[in-house]
């Protein structure tokens, strides 16, 4: 017993500097948040005010760097598309089809599989099971690297695949050249997403933001030289994007391996990374299905638009709108990450009221920001396309689509955040079923009906698909509102105990 007590005391001594080193002190603050919300002796309004102040401190520290990381990473893809677009309308359409029609396929799959790490690492960190985080990181990386091999084969055959899907041979050929340069990016994704979720679970966000910002600056300069000065065109643009992603991966891993903030969660490579892979794959697959169905949804919009009467103009105008939407969407993805970390940490720590309150605050904050940004874009609707291309026809087409873009951005202020809550709670399988029904049974058929049968073109396709997004958002709002957070705390404990049992090291 004395030995056990001494070991426990040593663990507590280790944990204390970990929290101090990480600069978050989230345990104390989130415990304080739970106490504030549970103190019924204090008037409700006063409790809400005090709790909001506490939660905003936590969220700003989490969401601000997360938003910055995702926006900067997206800006790299966005800048690559801009460089390609100024080569000509065909190149803009090809880069759009390659980036949104093919590359997002891998992005959705890798990000989705990586979200299994987000659930497990977030809850393990909240429960102080620090040694599990490094094992989860390695297991996920092994699985994602293996998944990257068949994806690389799909990339290699992108031209015949696009032609088989009915795309124009000229656009398909140009898009295939762009996609060939993105093959190394697949494996960068496979390493990046587990690393990113591993760091997010510990509220370590700022280093990734600094790394991404420095990489973006270098990417812009080198992309200009490669595309225009060296004349490597589409292939040079996409290869430069792949290299930039690998720079981010290597820099983040060096940080993890050398930082004191990760000394308890990263203890080196372990053979445990190869244990329990089948069950870990099942959890990753459920996560992948959930997020893939979301990220592929608007990818399908671009593919369908390629079948319209004037595919080059439809793809060019949608490319501009989707790129803007994707960039603003990164704000919501940052809040998605913050929501997932906050909810999973609170559930792992056994704080149901704090978890529920965090959901409300992060959703409202994301929604307000999305409305403000949407108003700015609406005011600039006639000029915004000139960032991407000089064509006046494209500018007119983008201006007509802007109201749909604005409505999409407002919905995206809510939906991704609630998806982050789902990841934090481990609801991936349920959300996957919701996504199938709303997106693929309602949204896409409705979009095709409006776009082709009623001859509304790209606007019709997009309108129908917005209907599916609206339905999905309303369902997630309803389910989240009715959640029993005490039960979710118990589910989190069961989940962590299950995965801990699969790790022999912890029982030694």
JSON list of C-alpha atoms in Angstrom, two decimals, residues 9-155:
[
{"chain": "A", "resi": 9, "resn": "UNK", "atom": "CA", "xyz": [2.19, 10.74, -5.48]},
{"chain": "A", "resi": 10, "resn": "UNK", "atom": "CA", "xyz": [4.96, 10.57, -8.11]},
{"chain": "A", "resi": 11, "resn": "UNK", "atom": "CA", "xyz": [2.34, 10.45, -10.91]},
{"chain": "A", "resi": 12, "resn": "UNK", "atom": "CA", "xyz": [0.62, 13.53, -9.46]},
{"chain": "A", "resi": 13, "resn": "UNK", "atom": "CA", "xyz": [3.95, 15.33, -9.30]},
{"chain": "A", "resi": 14, "resn": "UNK", "atom": "CA", "xyz": [4.48, 14.54, -12.97]},
{"chain": "A", "resi": 15, "resn": "UNK", "atom": "CA", "xyz": [0.98, 15.61, -13.96]},
{"chain": "A", "resi": 16, "resn": "UNK", "atom": "CA", "xyz": [1.24, 18.99, -12.27]},
{"chain": "A", "resi": 17, "resn": "UNK", "atom": "CA", "xyz": [4.20, 20.26, -14.30]},
{"chain": "A", "resi": 18, "resn": "UNK", "atom": "CA", "xyz": [2.61, 18.80, -17.43]},
{"chain": "A", "resi": 19, "resn": "UNK", "atom": "CA", "xyz": [-0.38, 21.07, -16.98]},
{"chain": "A", "resi": 20, "resn": "UNK", "atom": "CA", "xyz": [1.86, 24.01, -16.14]},
{"chain": "A", "resi": 21, "resn": "UNK", "atom": "CA", "xyz": [4.11, 23.33, -19.11]},
{"chain": "A", "resi": 22, "resn": "UNK", "atom": "CA", "xyz": [1.17, 23.05, -21.45]},
{"chain": "A", "resi": 23, "resn": "UNK", "atom": "CA", "xyz": [0.08, 26.48, -20.34]},
{"chain": "A", "resi": 24, "resn": "UNK", "atom": "CA", "xyz": [-3.58, 25.53, -20.13]},
{"chain": "A", "resi": 25, "resn": "UNK", "atom": "CA", "xyz": [-4.40, 24.44, -16.61]},
{"chain": "A", "resi": 26, "resn": "UNK", "atom": "CA", "xyz": [-7.61, 23.14, -18.12]},
{"chain": "A", "resi": 27, "resn": "UNK", "atom": "CA", "xyz": [-8.25, 20.68, -15.31]},
{"chain": "A", "resi": 28, "resn": "UNK", "atom": "CA", "xyz": [-8.56, 23.43, -12.72]},
{"chain": "A", "resi": 29, "resn": "UNK", "atom": "CA", "xyz": [-10.48, 25.79, -14.97]},
{"chain": "A", "resi": 30, "resn": "UNK", "atom": "CA", "xyz": [-12.91, 23.15, -16.26]},
{"chain": "A", "resi": 31, "resn": "UNK", "atom": "CA", "xyz": [-13.41, 21.93, -12.68]},
{"chain": "A", "resi": 32, "resn": "UNK", "atom": "CA", "xyz": [-14.14, 25.53, -11.76]},
{"chain": "A", "resi": 33, "resn": "UNK", "atom": "CA", "xyz": [-16.62, 25.72, -14.66]},
{"chain": "A", "resi": 34, "resn": "UNK", "atom": "CA", "xyz": [-18.44, 22.61, -13.42]},
{"chain": "A", "resi": 35, "resn": "UNK", "atom": "CA", "xyz": [-18.58, 24.08, -9.90]},
{"chain": "A", "resi": 36, "resn": "UNK", "atom": "CA", "xyz": [-20.01, 27.38, -11.16]},
{"chain": "A", "resi": 37, "resn": "UNK", "atom": "CA", "xyz": [-22.72, 25.65, -13.18]},
{"chain": "A", "resi": 38, "resn": "UNK", "atom": "CA", "xyz": [-23.62, 23.32, -10.28]},
{"chain": "A", "resi": 39, "resn": "UNK", "atom": "CA", "xyz": [-23.90, 26.05, -7.61]},
{"chain": "A", "resi": 40, "resn": "UNK", "atom": "CA", "xyz": [-27.65, 26.56, -7.40]},
{"chain": "A", "resi": 41, "resn": "UNK", "atom": "CA", "xyz": [-27.23, 29.00, -4.48]},
{"chain": "A", "resi": 42, "resn": "UNK", "atom": "CA", "xyz": [-26.07, 31.61, -7.02]},
{"chain": "A", "resi": 43, "resn": "UNK", "atom": "CA", "xyz": [-28.70, 33.26, -9.29]},
{"chain": "A", "resi": 44, "resn": "UNK", "atom": "CA", "xyz": [-28.95, 31.68, -12.78]},
{"chain": "A", "resi": 45, "resn": "UNK", "atom": "CA", "xyz": [-27.96, 34.86, -14.67]},
{"chain": "A", "resi": 46, "resn": "UNK", "atom": "CA", "xyz": [-24.89, 35.35, -12.49]},
{"chain": "A", "resi": 47, "resn": "UNK", "atom": "CA", "xyz": [-23.86, 31.71, -13.00]},
{"chain": "A", "resi": 48, "resn": "UNK", "atom": "CA", "xyz": [-24.23, 32.01, -16.76]},
{"chain": "A", "resi": 49, "resn": "UNK", "atom": "CA", "xyz": [-22.16, 35.20, -16.87]},
{"chain": "A", "resi": 50, "resn": "UNK", "atom": "CA", "xyz": [-19.35, 33.71, -14.77]},
{"chain": "A", "resi": 51, "resn": "UNK", "atom": "CA", "xyz": [-19.43, 30.42, -16.70]},
{"chain": "A", "resi": 52, "resn": "UNK", "atom": "CA", "xyz": [-19.33, 32.24, -20.05]},
{"chain": "A", "resi": 53, "resn": "UNK", "atom": "CA", "xyz": [-16.24, 34.18, -18.97]},
{"chain": "A", "resi": 54, "resn": "UNK", "atom": "CA", "xyz": [-14.47, 30.94, -17.99]},
{"chain": "A", "resi": 55, "resn": "UNK", "atom": "CA", "xyz": [-15.51, 29.10, -21.14]},
{"chain": "A", "resi": 56, "resn": "UNK", "atom": "CA", "xyz": [-14.54, 31.96, -23.45]},
{"chain": "A", "resi": 57, "resn": "UNK", "atom": "CA", "xyz": [-11.01, 31.96, -21.98]},
{"chain": "A", "resi": 58, "resn": "UNK", "atom": "CA", "xyz": [-10.71, 28.25, -22.74]},
{"chain": "A", "resi": 59, "resn": "UNK", "atom": "CA", "xyz": [-12.27, 28.53, -26.20]},
{"chain": "A", "resi": 60, "resn": "UNK", "atom": "CA", "xyz": [-10.25, 31.52, -27.37]},
{"chain": "A", "resi": 61, "resn": "UNK", "atom": "CA", "xyz": [-7.02, 29.78, -26.39]},
{"chain": "A", "resi": 62, "resn": "UNK", "atom": "CA", "xyz": [-8.15, 26.68, -28.29]},
{"chain": "A", "resi": 63, "resn": "UNK", "atom": "CA", "xyz": [-10.18, 28.03, -31.21]},
{"chain": "A", "resi": 64, "resn": "UNK", "atom": "CA", "xyz": [-8.00, 30.98, -32.26]},
{"chain": "A", "resi": 65, "resn": "UNK", "atom": "CA", "xyz": [-4.86, 28.91, -33.05]},
{"chain": "A", "resi": 66, "resn": "UNK", "atom": "CA", "xyz": [-7.01, 26.08, -34.47]},
{"chain": "A", "resi": 67, "resn": "UNK", "atom": "CA", "xyz": [-8.81, 28.47, -36.83]},
{"chain": "A", "resi": 68, "resn": "UNK", "atom": "CA", "xyz": [-5.46, 29.96, -37.82]},
{"chain": "A", "resi": 69, "resn": "UNK", "atom": "CA", "xyz": [-3.95, 26.53, -38.55]},
{"chain": "A", "resi": 70, "resn": "UNK", "atom": "CA", "xyz": [-6.86, 25.35, -40.69]},
{"chain": "A", "resi": 71, "resn": "UNK", "atom": "CA", "xyz": [-7.17, 28.67, -42.56]},
{"chain": "A", "resi": 72, "resn": "UNK", "atom": "CA", "xyz": [-3.45, 28.82, -43.29]},
{"chain": "A", "resi": 73, "resn": "UNK", "atom": "CA", "xyz": [-3.39, 25.20, -44.48]},
{"chain": "A", "resi": 74, "resn": "UNK", "atom": "CA", "xyz": [-6.39, 25.88, -46.70]},
{"chain": "A", "resi": 75, "resn": "UNK", "atom": "CA", "xyz": [-4.74, 29.06, -47.98]},
{"chain": "A", "resi": 76, "resn": "UNK", "atom": "CA", "xyz": [-1.94, 26.89, -49.34]},
{"chain": "A", "resi": 77, "resn": "UNK", "atom": "CA", "xyz": [-4.44, 24.94, -51.45]},
{"chain": "A", "resi": 78, "resn": "UNK", "atom": "CA", "xyz": [-6.32, 28.13, -52.27]},
{"chain": "A", "resi": 79, "resn": "UNK", "atom": "CA", "xyz": [-3.15, 29.90, -53.41]},
{"chain": "A", "resi": 80, "resn": "UNK", "atom": "CA", "xyz": [-2.22, 26.92, -55.57]},
{"chain": "A", "resi": 81, "resn": "UNK", "atom": "CA", "xyz": [-5.63, 27.18, -57.24]},
{"chain": "A", "resi": 82, "resn": "UNK", "atom": "CA", "xyz": [-5.16, 30.94, -57.72]},
{"chain": "A", "resi": 83, "resn": "UNK", "atom": "CA", "xyz": [-1.76, 30.44, -59.37]},
{"chain": "A", "resi": 84, "resn": "UNK", "atom": "CA", "xyz": [-3.34, 27.80, -61.63]},
{"chain": "A", "resi": 85, "resn": "UNK", "atom": "CA", "xyz": [-6.34, 30.01, -62.42]},
{"chain": "A", "resi": 86, "resn": "UNK", "atom": "CA", "xyz": [-4.18, 32.81, -63.74]},
{"chain": "A", "resi": 87, "resn": "UNK", "atom": "CA", "xyz": [-2.76, 30.40, -66.30]},
{"chain": "A", "resi": 88, "resn": "UNK", "atom": "CA", "xyz": [-6.23, 30.32, -67.96]},
{"chain": "A", "resi": 89, "resn": "UNK", "atom": "CA", "xyz": [-9.88, 29.29, -67.51]},
{"chain": "A", "resi": 90, "resn": "UNK", "atom": "CA", "xyz": [-9.12, 25.68, -68.51]},
{"chain": "A", "resi": 91, "resn": "UNK", "atom": "CA", "xyz": [-6.37, 25.49, -65.88]},
{"chain": "A", "resi": 92, "resn": "UNK", "atom": "CA", "xyz": [-8.72, 26.99, -63.25]},
{"chain": "A", "resi": 93, "resn": "UNK", "atom": "CA", "xyz": [-11.39, 24.38, -64.09]},
{"chain": "A", "resi": 94, "resn": "UNK", "atom": "CA", "xyz": [-8.75, 21.61, -64.07]},
{"chain": "A", "resi": 95, "resn": "UNK", "atom": "CA", "xyz": [-7.30, 22.68, -60.71]},
{"chain": "A", "resi": 96, "resn": "UNK", "atom": "CA", "xyz": [-10.85, 22.92, -59.31]},
{"chain": "A", "resi": 97, "resn": "UNK", "atom": "CA", "xyz": [-11.73, 19.45, -60.52]},
{"chain": "A", "resi": 98, "resn": "UNK", "atom": "CA", "xyz": [-8.42, 18.01, -59.33]},
{"chain": "A", "resi": 99, "resn": "UNK", "atom": "CA", "xyz": [-8.46, 19.80, -55.98]},
{"chain": "A", "resi": 100, "resn": "UNK", "atom": "CA", "xyz": [-12.16, 19.55, -55.16]},
{"chain": "A", "resi": 101, "resn": "UNK", "atom": "CA", "xyz": [-13.10, 16.52, -57.24]},
{"chain": "A", "resi": 102, "resn": "UNK", "atom": "CA", "xyz": [-10.17, 14.20, -56.47]},
{"chain": "A", "resi": 103, "resn": "UNK", "atom": "CA", "xyz": [-8.00, 15.59, -53.67]},
{"chain": "A", "resi": 104, "resn": "UNK", "atom": "CA", "xyz": [-10.92, 16.18, -51.30]},
{"chain": "A", "resi": 105, "resn": "UNK", "atom": "CA", "xyz": [-11.65, 12.46, -51.61]},
{"chain": "A", "resi": 106, "resn": "UNK", "atom": "CA", "xyz": [-8.37, 11.66, -49.84]},
{"chain": "A", "resi": 107, "resn": "UNK", "atom": "CA", "xyz": [-8.68, 14.65, -47.49]},
{"chain": "A", "resi": 108, "resn": "UNK", "atom": "CA", "xyz": [-12.11, 13.51, -46.28]},
{"chain": "A", "resi": 109, "resn": "UNK", "atom": "CA", "xyz": [-11.01, 9.91, -45.77]},
{"chain": "A", "resi": 110, "resn": "UNK", "atom": "CA", "xyz": [-7.80, 10.78, -43.93]},
{"chain": "A", "resi": 111, "resn": "UNK", "atom": "CA", "xyz": [-9.39, 13.50, -41.78]},
{"chain": "A", "resi": 112, "resn": "UNK", "atom": "CA", "xyz": [-12.27, 11.16, -40.97]},
{"chain": "A", "resi": 113, "resn": "UNK", "atom": "CA", "xyz": [-10.05, 8.27, -39.93]},
{"chain": "A", "resi": 114, "resn": "UNK", "atom": "CA", "xyz": [-7.92, 10.69, -37.94]},
{"chain": "A", "resi": 115, "resn": "UNK", "atom": "CA", "xyz": [-10.92, 11.80, -35.90]},
{"chain": "A", "resi": 116, "resn": "UNK", "atom": "CA", "xyz": [-10.85, 8.46, -34.06]},
{"chain": "A", "resi": 117, "resn": "UNK", "atom": "CA", "xyz": [-7.64, 9.77, -32.48]},
{"chain": "A", "resi": 118, "resn": "UNK", "atom": "CA", "xyz": [-9.50, 12.98, -31.62]},
{"chain": "A", "resi": 119, "resn": "UNK", "atom": "CA", "xyz": [-12.14, 11.09, -29.62]},
{"chain": "A", "resi": 120, "resn": "UNK", "atom": "CA", "xyz": [-9.75, 8.73, -27.82]},
{"chain": "A", "resi": 121, "resn": "UNK", "atom": "CA", "xyz": [-6.92, 11.20, -27.17]},
{"chain": "A", "resi": 122, "resn": "UNK", "atom": "CA", "xyz": [-9.29, 13.91, -25.97]},
{"chain": "A", "resi": 123, "resn": "UNK", "atom": "CA", "xyz": [-11.07, 11.64, -23.50]},
{"chain": "A", "resi": 124, "resn": "UNK", "atom": "CA", "xyz": [-7.81, 9.96, -22.38]},
{"chain": "A", "resi": 125, "resn": "UNK", "atom": "CA", "xyz": [-6.23, 13.36, -21.71]},
{"chain": "A", "resi": 126, "resn": "UNK", "atom": "CA", "xyz": [-9.25, 14.47, -19.69]},
{"chain": "A", "resi": 127, "resn": "UNK", "atom": "CA", "xyz": [-9.01, 11.24, -17.67]},
{"chain": "A", "resi": 128, "resn": "UNK", "atom": "CA", "xyz": [-5.20, 11.70, -17.11]},
{"chain": "A", "resi": 129, "resn": "UNK", "atom": "CA", "xyz": [-4.29, 8.56, -19.07]},
{"chain": "A", "resi": 130, "resn": "UNK", "atom": "CA", "xyz": [-1.43, 10.42, -20.73]},
{"chain": "A", "resi": 131, "resn": "UNK", "atom": "CA", "xyz": [0.64, 7.41, -21.84]},
{"chain": "A", "resi": 132, "resn": "UNK", "atom": "CA", "xyz": [-2.20, 6.26, -24.12]},
{"chain": "A", "resi": 133, "resn": "UNK", "atom": "CA", "xyz": [-2.02, 9.32, -26.38]},
{"chain": "A", "resi": 134, "resn": "UNK", "atom": "CA", "xyz": [1.25, 8.36, -28.05]},
{"chain": "A", "resi": 135, "resn": "UNK", "atom": "CA", "xyz": [0.01, 4.82, -28.70]},
{"chain": "A", "resi": 136, "resn": "UNK", "atom": "CA", "xyz": [-3.20, 6.11, -30.29]},
{"chain": "A", "resi": 137, "resn": "UNK", "atom": "CA", "xyz": [-1.15, 8.49, -32.47]},
{"chain": "A", "resi": 138, "resn": "UNK", "atom": "CA", "xyz": [1.06, 5.68, -33.77]},
{"chain": "A", "resi": 139, "resn": "UNK", "atom": "CA", "xyz": [-1.80, 3.24, -34.38]},
{"chain": "A", "resi": 140, "resn": "UNK", "atom": "CA", "xyz": [-3.67, 5.82, -36.40]},
{"chain": "A", "resi": 141, "resn": "UNK", "atom": "CA", "xyz": [-0.59, 6.73, -38.46]},
{"chain": "A", "resi": 142, "resn": "UNK", "atom": "CA", "xyz": [0.03, 3.06, -39.32]},
{"chain": "A", "resi": 143, "resn": "UNK", "atom": "CA", "xyz": [-3.57, 2.65, -40.51]},
{"chain": "A", "resi": 144, "resn": "UNK", "atom": "CA", "xyz": [-3.64, 5.90, -42.49]},
{"chain": "A", "resi": 145, "resn": "UNK", "atom": "CA", "xyz": [-0.34, 5.17, -44.25]},
{"chain": "A", "resi": 146, "resn": "UNK", "atom": "CA", "xyz": [-1.71, 1.77, -45.32]},
{"chain": "A", "resi": 147, "resn": "UNK", "atom": "CA", "xyz": [-4.89, 3.45, -46.55]},
{"chain": "A", "resi": 148, "resn": "UNK", "atom": "CA", "xyz": [-2.80, 5.88, -48.60]},
{"chain": "A", "resi": 149, "resn": "UNK", "atom": "CA", "xyz": [-1.55, 3.11, -50.92]},
{"chain": "A", "resi": 150, "resn": "UNK", "atom": "CA", "xyz": [-4.89, 2.36, -52.68]},
{"chain": "A", "resi": 151, "resn": "UNK", "atom": "CA", "xyz": [-5.62, 6.11, -52.73]},
{"chain": "A", "resi": 152, "resn": "UNK", "atom": "CA", "xyz": [-2.37, 6.68, -54.63]},
{"chain": "A", "resi": 153, "resn": "UNK", "atom": "CA", "xyz": [-3.52, 4.13, -57.23]},
{"chain": "A", "resi": 154, "resn": "UNK", "atom": "CA", "xyz": [-6.81, 6.02, -57.63]},
{"chain": "A", "resi": 155, "resn": "UNK", "atom": "CA", "xyz": [-4.85, 9.26, -58.15]}
]
